[in-house]
Short mmCIF file of N, CA and C in Angstrom, two decimals:
data_model
loop_
_atom_site.label_atom_id
_atom_site.label_comp_id
_atom_site.label_asym_id
_atom_site.label_seq_id
_atom_site.Cartn_x
_atom_site.Cartn_y
_atom_site.Cartn_z
N UNK A 358 -34.67 33.15 108.02
CA UNK A 358 -33.34 32.66 108.30
C UNK A 358 -32.35 33.78 107.97
N UNK A 359 -31.60 34.22 108.94
CA UNK A 359 -30.65 35.31 108.74
C UNK A 359 -29.28 34.72 108.44
N UNK A 360 -28.64 35.29 107.42
CA UNK A 360 -27.31 34.81 107.06
C UNK A 360 -26.28 35.86 107.42
N UNK A 361 -25.14 35.40 107.87
CA UNK A 361 -24.06 36.31 108.19
C UNK A 361 -23.29 36.62 106.92
N UNK A 362 -22.79 37.85 106.79
CA UNK A 362 -22.01 38.16 105.60
C UNK A 362 -20.74 37.32 105.57
N UNK A 363 -20.36 36.90 104.39
CA UNK A 363 -19.15 36.09 104.26
C UNK A 363 -18.44 36.48 102.97
N UNK A 364 -17.24 36.00 102.84
CA UNK A 364 -16.47 36.27 101.63
C UNK A 364 -17.07 35.48 100.47
N UNK A 365 -17.51 34.27 100.74
CA UNK A 365 -18.09 33.43 99.70
C UNK A 365 -19.58 33.67 99.60
N UNK A 366 -20.11 33.56 98.37
CA UNK A 366 -21.54 33.64 98.18
C UNK A 366 -22.13 32.27 98.46
N UNK A 367 -23.08 32.18 99.40
CA UNK A 367 -23.65 30.87 99.70
C UNK A 367 -24.46 30.35 98.51
N UNK A 368 -24.38 29.07 98.29
CA UNK A 368 -25.09 28.44 97.19
C UNK A 368 -26.07 27.43 97.74
N UNK A 369 -27.30 27.49 97.25
CA UNK A 369 -28.30 26.49 97.62
C UNK A 369 -28.38 25.52 96.45
N UNK A 370 -27.99 24.28 96.69
CA UNK A 370 -27.94 23.30 95.62
C UNK A 370 -29.25 22.53 95.50
N UNK A 371 -29.41 21.83 94.38
CA UNK A 371 -30.59 20.98 94.19
C UNK A 371 -30.62 19.90 95.26
N UNK A 372 -29.47 19.38 95.61
CA UNK A 372 -29.40 18.33 96.64
C UNK A 372 -29.89 18.88 97.99
N UNK A 373 -29.53 20.12 98.30
CA UNK A 373 -29.98 20.73 99.55
C UNK A 373 -31.49 20.98 99.53
N UNK A 374 -32.02 21.40 98.38
CA UNK A 374 -33.47 21.57 98.26
C UNK A 374 -34.19 20.24 98.46
N UNK A 375 -33.66 19.19 97.84
CA UNK A 375 -34.27 17.86 98.00
C UNK A 375 -34.22 17.42 99.46
N UNK A 376 -33.12 17.71 100.14
CA UNK A 376 -32.99 17.36 101.55
C UNK A 376 -34.02 18.11 102.40
N UNK A 377 -34.26 19.38 102.07
CA UNK A 377 -35.28 20.16 102.79
C UNK A 377 -36.67 19.56 102.59
N UNK A 378 -36.99 19.13 101.38
CA UNK A 378 -38.28 18.49 101.13
C UNK A 378 -38.40 17.19 101.93
N UNK A 379 -37.32 16.46 101.96
CA UNK A 379 -37.29 15.20 102.72
C UNK A 379 -37.55 15.48 104.21
N UNK A 380 -36.86 16.48 104.76
CA UNK A 380 -36.98 16.76 106.19
C UNK A 380 -38.31 17.40 106.57
N UNK A 381 -38.77 18.36 105.77
CA UNK A 381 -39.96 19.15 106.15
C UNK A 381 -41.28 18.53 105.72
N UNK A 382 -41.29 17.82 104.59
CA UNK A 382 -42.55 17.29 104.08
C UNK A 382 -42.70 15.79 104.26
N UNK A 383 -41.61 15.14 104.62
CA UNK A 383 -41.69 13.70 104.85
C UNK A 383 -41.69 12.88 103.58
N UNK A 384 -41.34 13.50 102.45
CA UNK A 384 -41.20 12.71 101.22
C UNK A 384 -39.96 11.83 101.35
N UNK A 385 -39.95 10.72 100.61
CA UNK A 385 -38.72 9.95 100.66
C UNK A 385 -37.66 10.65 99.80
N UNK A 386 -36.43 10.24 99.95
CA UNK A 386 -35.34 10.95 99.28
C UNK A 386 -35.47 10.93 97.76
N UNK A 387 -35.92 9.82 97.20
CA UNK A 387 -36.07 9.72 95.75
C UNK A 387 -37.17 10.68 95.26
N UNK A 388 -38.30 10.69 95.97
CA UNK A 388 -39.39 11.61 95.59
C UNK A 388 -38.94 13.07 95.69
N UNK A 389 -38.20 13.38 96.74
CA UNK A 389 -37.71 14.75 96.92
C UNK A 389 -36.80 15.16 95.78
N UNK A 390 -35.87 14.28 95.41
CA UNK A 390 -34.94 14.57 94.32
C UNK A 390 -35.71 14.73 93.00
N UNK A 391 -36.66 13.82 92.75
CA UNK A 391 -37.45 13.88 91.52
C UNK A 391 -38.28 15.16 91.44
N UNK A 392 -38.83 15.61 92.58
CA UNK A 392 -39.65 16.82 92.60
C UNK A 392 -38.80 18.05 92.27
N UNK A 393 -37.63 18.14 92.86
CA UNK A 393 -36.73 19.26 92.58
C UNK A 393 -36.31 19.25 91.11
N UNK A 394 -35.95 18.10 90.59
CA UNK A 394 -35.55 17.98 89.18
C UNK A 394 -36.71 18.38 88.26
N UNK A 395 -37.92 17.93 88.57
CA UNK A 395 -39.08 18.26 87.74
C UNK A 395 -39.36 19.76 87.76
N UNK A 396 -39.21 20.40 88.91
CA UNK A 396 -39.42 21.84 89.04
C UNK A 396 -38.47 22.60 88.12
N UNK A 397 -37.19 22.28 88.20
CA UNK A 397 -36.21 22.99 87.38
C UNK A 397 -36.31 22.61 85.91
N UNK A 398 -36.68 21.37 85.61
CA UNK A 398 -36.89 20.97 84.21
C UNK A 398 -38.03 21.78 83.60
N UNK A 399 -39.11 21.98 84.36
CA UNK A 399 -40.25 22.77 83.85
C UNK A 399 -39.84 24.20 83.56
N UNK A 400 -39.11 24.82 84.48
CA UNK A 400 -38.63 26.18 84.25
C UNK A 400 -37.74 26.23 83.03
N UNK A 401 -36.80 25.31 82.95
CA UNK A 401 -35.86 25.23 81.82
C UNK A 401 -36.60 25.09 80.49
N UNK A 402 -37.55 24.17 80.44
CA UNK A 402 -38.27 23.92 79.19
C UNK A 402 -39.07 25.14 78.73
N UNK A 403 -39.71 25.83 79.67
CA UNK A 403 -40.49 27.02 79.31
C UNK A 403 -39.58 28.13 78.78
N UNK A 404 -38.44 28.32 79.42
CA UNK A 404 -37.51 29.35 78.96
C UNK A 404 -36.93 29.01 77.60
N UNK A 405 -36.62 27.75 77.36
CA UNK A 405 -36.09 27.32 76.06
C UNK A 405 -37.12 27.59 74.96
N UNK A 406 -38.42 27.40 75.27
CA UNK A 406 -39.48 27.69 74.31
C UNK A 406 -39.66 29.19 74.08
N UNK A 407 -39.06 30.00 74.95
CA UNK A 407 -39.21 31.45 74.83
C UNK A 407 -40.31 32.02 75.68
N UNK A 408 -40.92 31.18 76.53
CA UNK A 408 -42.01 31.64 77.40
C UNK A 408 -41.46 32.19 78.71
N UNK A 409 -42.18 33.15 79.29
CA UNK A 409 -41.83 33.68 80.61
C UNK A 409 -42.25 32.69 81.68
N UNK A 410 -41.56 32.73 82.82
CA UNK A 410 -41.91 31.90 83.96
C UNK A 410 -42.18 32.85 85.13
N UNK A 411 -43.40 32.80 85.65
CA UNK A 411 -43.80 33.68 86.75
C UNK A 411 -44.04 32.84 87.99
N UNK A 412 -43.31 33.14 89.05
CA UNK A 412 -43.49 32.46 90.33
C UNK A 412 -44.10 33.47 91.29
N UNK A 413 -45.37 33.33 91.56
CA UNK A 413 -46.12 34.29 92.35
C UNK A 413 -45.44 34.56 93.69
N UNK A 414 -45.24 35.83 94.00
CA UNK A 414 -44.63 36.22 95.26
C UNK A 414 -43.13 36.07 95.28
N UNK A 415 -42.54 35.57 94.20
CA UNK A 415 -41.09 35.38 94.14
C UNK A 415 -40.47 36.23 93.05
N UNK A 416 -40.92 36.04 91.80
CA UNK A 416 -40.40 36.84 90.71
C UNK A 416 -40.67 36.23 89.36
N UNK A 417 -40.13 36.87 88.33
CA UNK A 417 -40.35 36.44 86.94
C UNK A 417 -39.02 36.21 86.23
N UNK A 418 -38.96 35.11 85.50
CA UNK A 418 -37.85 34.84 84.60
C UNK A 418 -38.35 35.16 83.20
N UNK A 419 -37.56 35.90 82.42
CA UNK A 419 -37.96 36.25 81.07
C UNK A 419 -36.80 36.02 80.12
N UNK A 420 -37.14 35.65 78.89
CA UNK A 420 -36.14 35.53 77.83
C UNK A 420 -36.21 36.81 77.02
N UNK A 421 -35.07 37.48 76.88
CA UNK A 421 -35.01 38.71 76.09
C UNK A 421 -33.99 38.54 74.97
N UNK A 422 -34.26 39.18 73.87
CA UNK A 422 -33.34 39.16 72.73
C UNK A 422 -32.46 40.39 72.81
N UNK A 423 -31.16 40.20 72.83
CA UNK A 423 -30.23 41.32 72.81
C UNK A 423 -29.74 41.52 71.39
N UNK A 424 -29.77 42.73 70.93
CA UNK A 424 -29.36 43.07 69.57
C UNK A 424 -27.84 42.97 69.43
N UNK A 425 -27.37 42.80 68.20
CA UNK A 425 -25.91 42.82 68.00
C UNK A 425 -25.39 44.23 68.28
N UNK A 426 -24.14 44.28 68.72
CA UNK A 426 -23.57 45.60 69.01
C UNK A 426 -22.05 45.52 68.90
N UNK A 427 -21.42 46.66 68.74
CA UNK A 427 -19.95 46.65 68.71
C UNK A 427 -19.41 46.47 70.12
N UNK A 428 -18.32 45.76 70.23
CA UNK A 428 -17.67 45.55 71.52
C UNK A 428 -16.18 45.83 71.39
N UNK A 429 -15.45 45.61 72.49
CA UNK A 429 -14.03 45.90 72.49
C UNK A 429 -13.34 44.90 73.39
N UNK A 430 -12.23 44.35 72.92
CA UNK A 430 -11.41 43.48 73.74
C UNK A 430 -10.72 44.36 74.78
N UNK A 431 -10.97 44.13 76.09
CA UNK A 431 -10.40 45.02 77.10
C UNK A 431 -8.87 44.97 77.19
N UNK A 432 -8.28 43.87 76.78
CA UNK A 432 -6.81 43.75 76.85
C UNK A 432 -6.12 44.50 75.71
N UNK A 433 -6.68 44.34 74.50
CA UNK A 433 -6.00 44.90 73.33
C UNK A 433 -6.65 46.17 72.81
N UNK A 434 -7.89 46.40 73.20
CA UNK A 434 -8.61 47.56 72.67
C UNK A 434 -9.18 47.32 71.28
N UNK A 435 -8.97 46.12 70.75
CA UNK A 435 -9.44 45.77 69.41
C UNK A 435 -10.97 45.72 69.38
N UNK A 436 -11.55 46.31 68.34
CA UNK A 436 -13.00 46.28 68.17
C UNK A 436 -13.42 44.88 67.72
N UNK A 437 -14.46 44.34 68.38
CA UNK A 437 -14.99 43.03 68.01
C UNK A 437 -16.51 43.11 68.02
N UNK A 438 -17.15 42.44 67.07
CA UNK A 438 -18.62 42.45 67.06
C UNK A 438 -19.17 41.48 68.11
N UNK A 439 -20.24 41.89 68.77
CA UNK A 439 -20.95 41.00 69.70
C UNK A 439 -22.25 40.62 69.00
N UNK A 440 -22.44 39.33 68.81
CA UNK A 440 -23.61 38.83 68.07
C UNK A 440 -24.91 39.00 68.88
N UNK A 441 -26.00 38.99 68.15
CA UNK A 441 -27.32 38.99 68.80
C UNK A 441 -27.47 37.68 69.56
N UNK A 442 -28.16 37.73 70.67
CA UNK A 442 -28.34 36.51 71.46
C UNK A 442 -29.53 36.65 72.38
N UNK A 443 -30.00 35.51 72.88
CA UNK A 443 -31.07 35.49 73.88
C UNK A 443 -30.43 35.43 75.26
N UNK A 444 -31.02 36.16 76.20
CA UNK A 444 -30.55 36.13 77.58
C UNK A 444 -31.75 35.91 78.50
N UNK A 445 -31.50 35.31 79.64
CA UNK A 445 -32.55 35.12 80.65
C UNK A 445 -32.36 36.20 81.71
N UNK A 446 -33.43 36.89 82.04
CA UNK A 446 -33.39 37.89 83.10
C UNK A 446 -34.34 37.46 84.21
N UNK A 447 -34.05 37.94 85.42
CA UNK A 447 -34.91 37.68 86.57
C UNK A 447 -35.26 39.00 87.21
N UNK A 448 -36.54 39.19 87.49
CA UNK A 448 -37.01 40.37 88.21
C UNK A 448 -37.74 39.89 89.45
N UNK A 449 -37.24 40.29 90.60
CA UNK A 449 -37.86 39.89 91.86
C UNK A 449 -39.21 40.57 92.03
N UNK A 450 -40.14 39.88 92.68
CA UNK A 450 -41.45 40.47 92.95
C UNK A 450 -41.33 41.54 94.02
N UNK A 451 -42.34 42.38 94.12
CA UNK A 451 -42.36 43.42 95.15
C UNK A 451 -42.33 42.79 96.54
N UNK A 452 -43.02 41.65 96.72
CA UNK A 452 -43.03 40.97 98.02
C UNK A 452 -41.63 40.51 98.40
N UNK A 453 -40.92 39.88 97.45
CA UNK A 453 -39.57 39.40 97.73
C UNK A 453 -38.64 40.56 98.02
N UNK A 454 -38.74 41.63 97.23
CA UNK A 454 -37.89 42.80 97.47
C UNK A 454 -38.12 43.37 98.86
N UNK A 455 -39.38 43.44 99.29
CA UNK A 455 -39.70 43.98 100.61
C UNK A 455 -39.10 43.13 101.72
N UNK A 456 -39.16 41.82 101.57
CA UNK A 456 -38.60 40.92 102.58
C UNK A 456 -37.09 41.07 102.63
N UNK A 457 -36.45 41.12 101.47
CA UNK A 457 -34.99 41.25 101.41
C UNK A 457 -34.54 42.58 102.03
N UNK A 458 -35.31 43.63 101.83
CA UNK A 458 -34.97 44.94 102.38
C UNK A 458 -35.33 45.08 103.86
N UNK A 459 -35.99 44.07 104.41
CA UNK A 459 -36.39 44.11 105.81
C UNK A 459 -37.63 44.97 106.05
N UNK A 460 -38.35 45.28 104.98
CA UNK A 460 -39.53 46.12 105.09
C UNK A 460 -40.80 45.32 105.37
N UNK A 461 -40.71 44.01 105.26
CA UNK A 461 -41.87 43.15 105.50
C UNK A 461 -41.39 41.90 106.22
N UNK A 462 -42.23 41.32 107.08
CA UNK A 462 -41.82 40.08 107.75
C UNK A 462 -41.72 38.95 106.72
N UNK A 463 -40.78 38.05 106.95
CA UNK A 463 -40.59 36.92 106.05
C UNK A 463 -41.80 35.99 106.15
N UNK A 464 -42.51 35.79 105.05
CA UNK A 464 -43.69 34.91 105.10
C UNK A 464 -43.29 33.45 105.17
N UNK A 465 -44.21 32.63 105.66
CA UNK A 465 -43.97 31.18 105.70
C UNK A 465 -43.98 30.60 104.31
N UNK A 466 -44.70 31.26 103.38
CA UNK A 466 -44.71 30.82 102.00
C UNK A 466 -44.82 32.04 101.11
N UNK A 467 -44.60 31.86 99.83
CA UNK A 467 -44.61 32.95 98.87
C UNK A 467 -45.87 32.88 98.02
N UNK A 468 -47.01 33.21 98.59
CA UNK A 468 -48.26 33.19 97.82
C UNK A 468 -48.59 34.58 97.33
#
């Protein structure tokens, strides 16, 4: 599916994902919504536990610990400390990167 460039960044919502499951797989709307919610709940729960989430052919979500560091208020120039914190990072798979760059045909699925 080719998208035209626009000023706004297109957003794919959970409701739209559920609608796609309903249309393409023939699940009823409640099952589609529940499946999408369960998928994101599983990812959320694993990341909260500190575990990585690997989606074959798509990419990896990882929780990383960022160390404390000195920062600066851009308006005033005042030095402020930035506390240590956990962040979630995403690294796209080589397959996904190739498709996005147009170097590989878009597969029907991400296996």
